[in-house]
Structure formats: C-alpha cells, structure tokens
Coordinates of C-alpha atoms in Angstrom, one line a residue:
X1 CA 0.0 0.0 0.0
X2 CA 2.9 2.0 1.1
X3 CA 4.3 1.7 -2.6
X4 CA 0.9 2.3 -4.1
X5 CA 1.1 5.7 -2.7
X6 CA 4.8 6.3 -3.6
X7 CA 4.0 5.6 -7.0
X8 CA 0.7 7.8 -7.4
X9 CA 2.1 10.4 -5.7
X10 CA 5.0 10.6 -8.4
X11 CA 2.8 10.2 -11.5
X12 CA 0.9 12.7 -9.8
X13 CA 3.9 15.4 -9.8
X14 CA 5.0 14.1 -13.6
X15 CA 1.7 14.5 -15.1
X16 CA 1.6 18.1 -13.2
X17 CA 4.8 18.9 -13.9
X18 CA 4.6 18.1 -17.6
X19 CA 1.8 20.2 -17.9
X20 CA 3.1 23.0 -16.6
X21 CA 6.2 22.7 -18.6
X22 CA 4.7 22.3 -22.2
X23 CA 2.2 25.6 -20.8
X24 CA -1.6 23.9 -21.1
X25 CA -4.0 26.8 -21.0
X26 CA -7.5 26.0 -19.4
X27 CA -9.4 22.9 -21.0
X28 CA -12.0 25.4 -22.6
X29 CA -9.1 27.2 -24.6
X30 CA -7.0 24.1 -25.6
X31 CA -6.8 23.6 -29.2
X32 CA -7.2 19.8 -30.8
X33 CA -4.0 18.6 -30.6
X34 CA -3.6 20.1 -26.7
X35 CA -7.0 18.4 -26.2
X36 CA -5.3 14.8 -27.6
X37 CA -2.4 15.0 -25.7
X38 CA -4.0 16.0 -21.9
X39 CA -6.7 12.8 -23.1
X40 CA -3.7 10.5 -23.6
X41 CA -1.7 11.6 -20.3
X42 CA -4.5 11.2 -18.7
X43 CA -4.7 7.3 -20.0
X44 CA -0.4 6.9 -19.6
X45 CA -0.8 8.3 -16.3
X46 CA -3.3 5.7 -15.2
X47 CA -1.6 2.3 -16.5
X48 CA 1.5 2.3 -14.0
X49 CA -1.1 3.2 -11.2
X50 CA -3.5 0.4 -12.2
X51 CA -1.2 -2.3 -12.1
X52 CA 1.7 -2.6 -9.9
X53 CA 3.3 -5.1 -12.2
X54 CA 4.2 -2.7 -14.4
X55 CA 7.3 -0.8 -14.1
X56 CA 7.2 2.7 -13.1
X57 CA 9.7 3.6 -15.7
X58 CA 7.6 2.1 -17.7
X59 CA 4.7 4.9 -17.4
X60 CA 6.9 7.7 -17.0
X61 CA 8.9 6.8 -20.7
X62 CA 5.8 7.2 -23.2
X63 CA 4.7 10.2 -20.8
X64 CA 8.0 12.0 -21.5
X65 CA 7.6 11.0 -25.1
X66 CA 4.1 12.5 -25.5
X67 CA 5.3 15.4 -23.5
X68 CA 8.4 16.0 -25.8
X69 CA 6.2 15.8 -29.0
X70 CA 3.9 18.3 -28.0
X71 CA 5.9 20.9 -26.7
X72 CA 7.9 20.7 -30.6
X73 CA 4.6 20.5 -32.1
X74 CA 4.2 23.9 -30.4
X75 CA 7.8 25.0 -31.2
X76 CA 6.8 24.1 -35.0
X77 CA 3.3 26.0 -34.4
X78 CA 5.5 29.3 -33.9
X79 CA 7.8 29.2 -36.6
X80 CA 5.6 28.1 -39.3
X81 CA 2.4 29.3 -40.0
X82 CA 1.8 27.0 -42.5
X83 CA 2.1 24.5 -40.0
X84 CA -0.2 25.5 -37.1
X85 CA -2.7 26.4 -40.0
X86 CA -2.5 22.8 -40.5
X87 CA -2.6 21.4 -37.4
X88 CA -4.6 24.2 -35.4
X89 CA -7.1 25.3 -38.7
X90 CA -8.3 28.7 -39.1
X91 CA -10.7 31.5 -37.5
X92 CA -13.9 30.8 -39.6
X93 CA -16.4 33.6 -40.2
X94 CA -20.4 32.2 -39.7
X95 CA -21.8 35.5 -39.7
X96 CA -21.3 38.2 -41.4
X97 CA -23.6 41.2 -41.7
X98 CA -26.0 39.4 -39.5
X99 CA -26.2 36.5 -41.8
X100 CA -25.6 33.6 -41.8
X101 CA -22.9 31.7 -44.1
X102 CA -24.3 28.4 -44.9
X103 CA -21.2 26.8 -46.7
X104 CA -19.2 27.9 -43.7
X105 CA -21.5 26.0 -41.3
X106 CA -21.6 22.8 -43.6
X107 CA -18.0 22.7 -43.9
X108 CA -17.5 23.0 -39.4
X109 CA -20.6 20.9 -39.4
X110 CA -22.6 23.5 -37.7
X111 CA -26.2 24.4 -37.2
X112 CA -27.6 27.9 -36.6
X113 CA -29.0 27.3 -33.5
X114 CA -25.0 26.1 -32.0
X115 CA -24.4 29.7 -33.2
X116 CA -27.2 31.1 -31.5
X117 CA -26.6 29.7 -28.5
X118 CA -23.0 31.1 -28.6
X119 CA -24.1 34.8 -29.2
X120 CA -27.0 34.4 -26.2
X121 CA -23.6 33.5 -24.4
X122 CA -22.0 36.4 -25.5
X123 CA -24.9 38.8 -24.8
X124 CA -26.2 39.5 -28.2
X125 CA -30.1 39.3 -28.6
X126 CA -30.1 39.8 -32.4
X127 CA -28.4 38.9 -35.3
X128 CA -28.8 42.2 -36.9
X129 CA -27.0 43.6 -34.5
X130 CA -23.7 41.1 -35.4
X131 CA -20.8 42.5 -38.1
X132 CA -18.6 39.4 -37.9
X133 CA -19.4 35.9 -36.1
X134 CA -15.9 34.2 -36.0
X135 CA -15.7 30.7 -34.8
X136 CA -11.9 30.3 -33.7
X137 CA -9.1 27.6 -34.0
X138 CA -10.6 26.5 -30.4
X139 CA -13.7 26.3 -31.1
X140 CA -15.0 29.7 -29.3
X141 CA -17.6 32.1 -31.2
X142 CA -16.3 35.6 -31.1
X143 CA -18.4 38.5 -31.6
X144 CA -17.6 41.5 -33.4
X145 CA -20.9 43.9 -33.3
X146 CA -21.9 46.8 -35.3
X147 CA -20.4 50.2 -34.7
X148 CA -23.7 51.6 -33.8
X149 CA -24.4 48.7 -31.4
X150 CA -21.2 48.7 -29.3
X151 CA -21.6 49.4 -26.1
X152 CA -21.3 53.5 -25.0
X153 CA -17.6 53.6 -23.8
X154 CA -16.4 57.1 -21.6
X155 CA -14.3 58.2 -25.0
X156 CA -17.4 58.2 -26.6
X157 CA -18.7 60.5 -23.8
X158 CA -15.3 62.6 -24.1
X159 CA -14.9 61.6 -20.8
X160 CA -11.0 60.9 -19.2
X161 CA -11.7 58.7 -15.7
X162 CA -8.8 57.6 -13.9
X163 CA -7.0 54.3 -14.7
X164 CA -7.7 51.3 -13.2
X165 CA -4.7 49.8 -11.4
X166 CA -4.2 45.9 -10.6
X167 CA -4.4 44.9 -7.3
X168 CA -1.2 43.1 -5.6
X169 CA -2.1 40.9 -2.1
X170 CA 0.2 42.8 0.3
X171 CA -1.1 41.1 3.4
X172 CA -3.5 37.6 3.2
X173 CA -5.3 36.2 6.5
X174 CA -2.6 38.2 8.6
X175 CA 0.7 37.1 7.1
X176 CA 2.6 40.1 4.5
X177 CA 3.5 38.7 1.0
X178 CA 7.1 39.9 1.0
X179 CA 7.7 39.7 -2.7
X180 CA 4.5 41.5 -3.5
X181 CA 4.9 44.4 -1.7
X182 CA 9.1 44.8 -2.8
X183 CA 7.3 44.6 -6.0
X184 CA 5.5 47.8 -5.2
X185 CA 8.6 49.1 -3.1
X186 CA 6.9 48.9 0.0
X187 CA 8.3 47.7 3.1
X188 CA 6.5 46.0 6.5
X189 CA 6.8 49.6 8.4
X190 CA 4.5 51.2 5.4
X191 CA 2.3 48.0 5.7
X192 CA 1.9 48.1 9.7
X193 CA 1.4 52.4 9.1
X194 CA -1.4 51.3 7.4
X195 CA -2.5 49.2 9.5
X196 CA -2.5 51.5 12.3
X197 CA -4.3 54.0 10.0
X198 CA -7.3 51.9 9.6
X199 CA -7.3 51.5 13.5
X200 CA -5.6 48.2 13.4
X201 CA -3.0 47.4 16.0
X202 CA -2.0 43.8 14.9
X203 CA -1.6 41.9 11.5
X204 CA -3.1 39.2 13.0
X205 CA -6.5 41.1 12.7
X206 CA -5.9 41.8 8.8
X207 CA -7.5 39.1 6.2
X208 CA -6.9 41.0 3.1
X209 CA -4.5 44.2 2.4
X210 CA -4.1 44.9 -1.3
X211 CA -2.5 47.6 -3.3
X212 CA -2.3 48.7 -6.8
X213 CA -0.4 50.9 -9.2
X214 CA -2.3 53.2 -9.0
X215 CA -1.9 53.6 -5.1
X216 CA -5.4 52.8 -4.5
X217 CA -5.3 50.6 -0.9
X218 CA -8.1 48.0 0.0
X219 CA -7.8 46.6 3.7
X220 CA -10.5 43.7 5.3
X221 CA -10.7 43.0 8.7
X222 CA -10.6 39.2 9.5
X223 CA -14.2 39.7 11.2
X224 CA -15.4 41.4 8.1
X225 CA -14.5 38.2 6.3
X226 CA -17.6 36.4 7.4

C-alpha cells in the first residue's frame, strides 16, 4: 500500500509537472492537438497506477515521449504558419452582416442554433445587431458587433476617468506577501502604518490588504470576512 502511494504520488507530480512545462491553457481554450495530448496523459498516467506489475519507468517513458512531441509540435506552431494552420485550422467567419454563411456552417458541421446559443452567451439578442461571427481555432464564437451597437464607452462621452490599477495581495489572513509588496517598493513599516491608520494594531487582525499601481489601498478586517 505503502508503494501504491509512492508511486501515485509521483505520477501525480510528472503528469503536473509536464503540464506546466509544455504551458496547457484551461481545457476550454485548448486547441485539438492540446486536447489529444491532456486525453492521452490522462490514459499513460493511469496504466502504471492500475497495475503494480508494471514498471514505473515504464509509465513515466511514453509520458515523456508524448510530452516532448507536444511541446515541438508547439515549437513548429510558432515558426511556421503554415504549420499551425495545418494542425490548429483557421478563424472561420459564420456570420457576417448578420447573416448567416451556410457553406461555412456545412464545412464546421454546424447548425444555426449552436451559433445562436454562442451569441445568447456572449450577450447579443439579435443577429442584426452582429458585423462578424468568427468561430476560432478553439472552437469559441467571437463577436464583433456593429459600430452603432457597441456598447457607450467614456471616450465616446469625451470623458477621461482615472486608470484602473491591478491589485497586488500585500497582506493575506494576517501574514505580509514579501515579494509582493518589494514589487511595489513597500516595506513591513509602510504596511503596519497602514494598519495602524485603519485603526488596526495587529496583523493578526488583517485578512486581506491589497495595493495597486495606482496607489489605490483595499484593507478587510478578518471579522469582516464572514
């Protein structure tokens, strides 16, 4: 038993590892030949675990192998197009003036109402109101609408608001992110200042400090966290 859980535990790390190394996106985003590959890891991973007979060297070899491939199929992807349009396909336009392109949706095997369902999705009530339907080498709809159906932005307005910054975690559940806040050139005295602003003696009582570039500072208490 004690091997059993040697052994998973180390097809566990490989399997993660390798997928962090050849850079998998999220399952939704992965094209078909990312798709194939996590499918068959998935399957490798499984056989040495299944049966103790087999070798753990034996599992981890083809792994490796599969791994390899796919991260130069990926190498090949970015210096050829020609390649990744052969492996990956192309952005295919379905829509296109708010029509439909029936050859298009023959050819990706498509029916209107898969497309319709995608633009419901993608909060668009009408297909007048579509200039391009693109259906993408992963298989997502993007929607490009009409100039006089985008939505009202502040330019538009001739309005200037302020920029948004991204929020760093300076301080989590009472304990300061070190890295994170040299990042932002700020040091535990400035953290505890603030602190001590927001009538808080301890870091102990902080669950959430954040910063961004902007200089805009968000602080929870830990009983506010409930």
């Amino acid at each position: 038993m004690f091997l059993l859980f040697i052994r998973t535990l180390l097809v566990y790390a490989a399997v993660i590892g390798g997928l962090r190394f050849t850079g998998k996106r999220q399952l939704g985003e992965l094209s078909t030949s990312e798709f194939a590959v996590t499918i068959l890891v998935s399957e490798l991973a499984s056989i040495p675990l299944q049966d103790a007979a087999v070798p753990l060297l034996g599992g981890m070899v083809p792994l490796a192998t599969l791994l390899a491939v796919e991260i130069l199929l990926s190498y090949l992807c970015r210096k050829s197009r020609w390649f990744r349009q052969l492996l990956c396909g192309n952005p295919c336009v379905v829509i296109q003036d708010g029509k439909f392109d029936p050859k298009m949706l023959r050819l990706l095997r498509l029916c209107p109402e898969d497309i319709l369902d995608g633009l419901r999705m993608a909060g668009v009530t009408s297909m007048e109101d579509v200039r391009y339907g693109i259906v993408e080498t992963n298989g997502q709809l993007s929607v490009i609408l009409r100039a006089d159906r985008q939505p009202l932005t502040p330019s538009d307005c001739l309005l200037h608001p302020d920029e948004v910054g991204m929020a760093t975690i300076l301080v989590s559940e009472g304990k300061i992110l070190y890295r994170n806040a040299q990042q932002l050139g700020k040091d535990e005295q400035w953290i505890l200042q603030q602190c001590h602003r927001h009538g808080i003696s301890s870091l102990q009582d902080v669950f959430l400090m954040t910063l961004d570039d902007q200089n805009n500072l968000f602080l929870q208490r830990q009983e506010e966290s409930v």
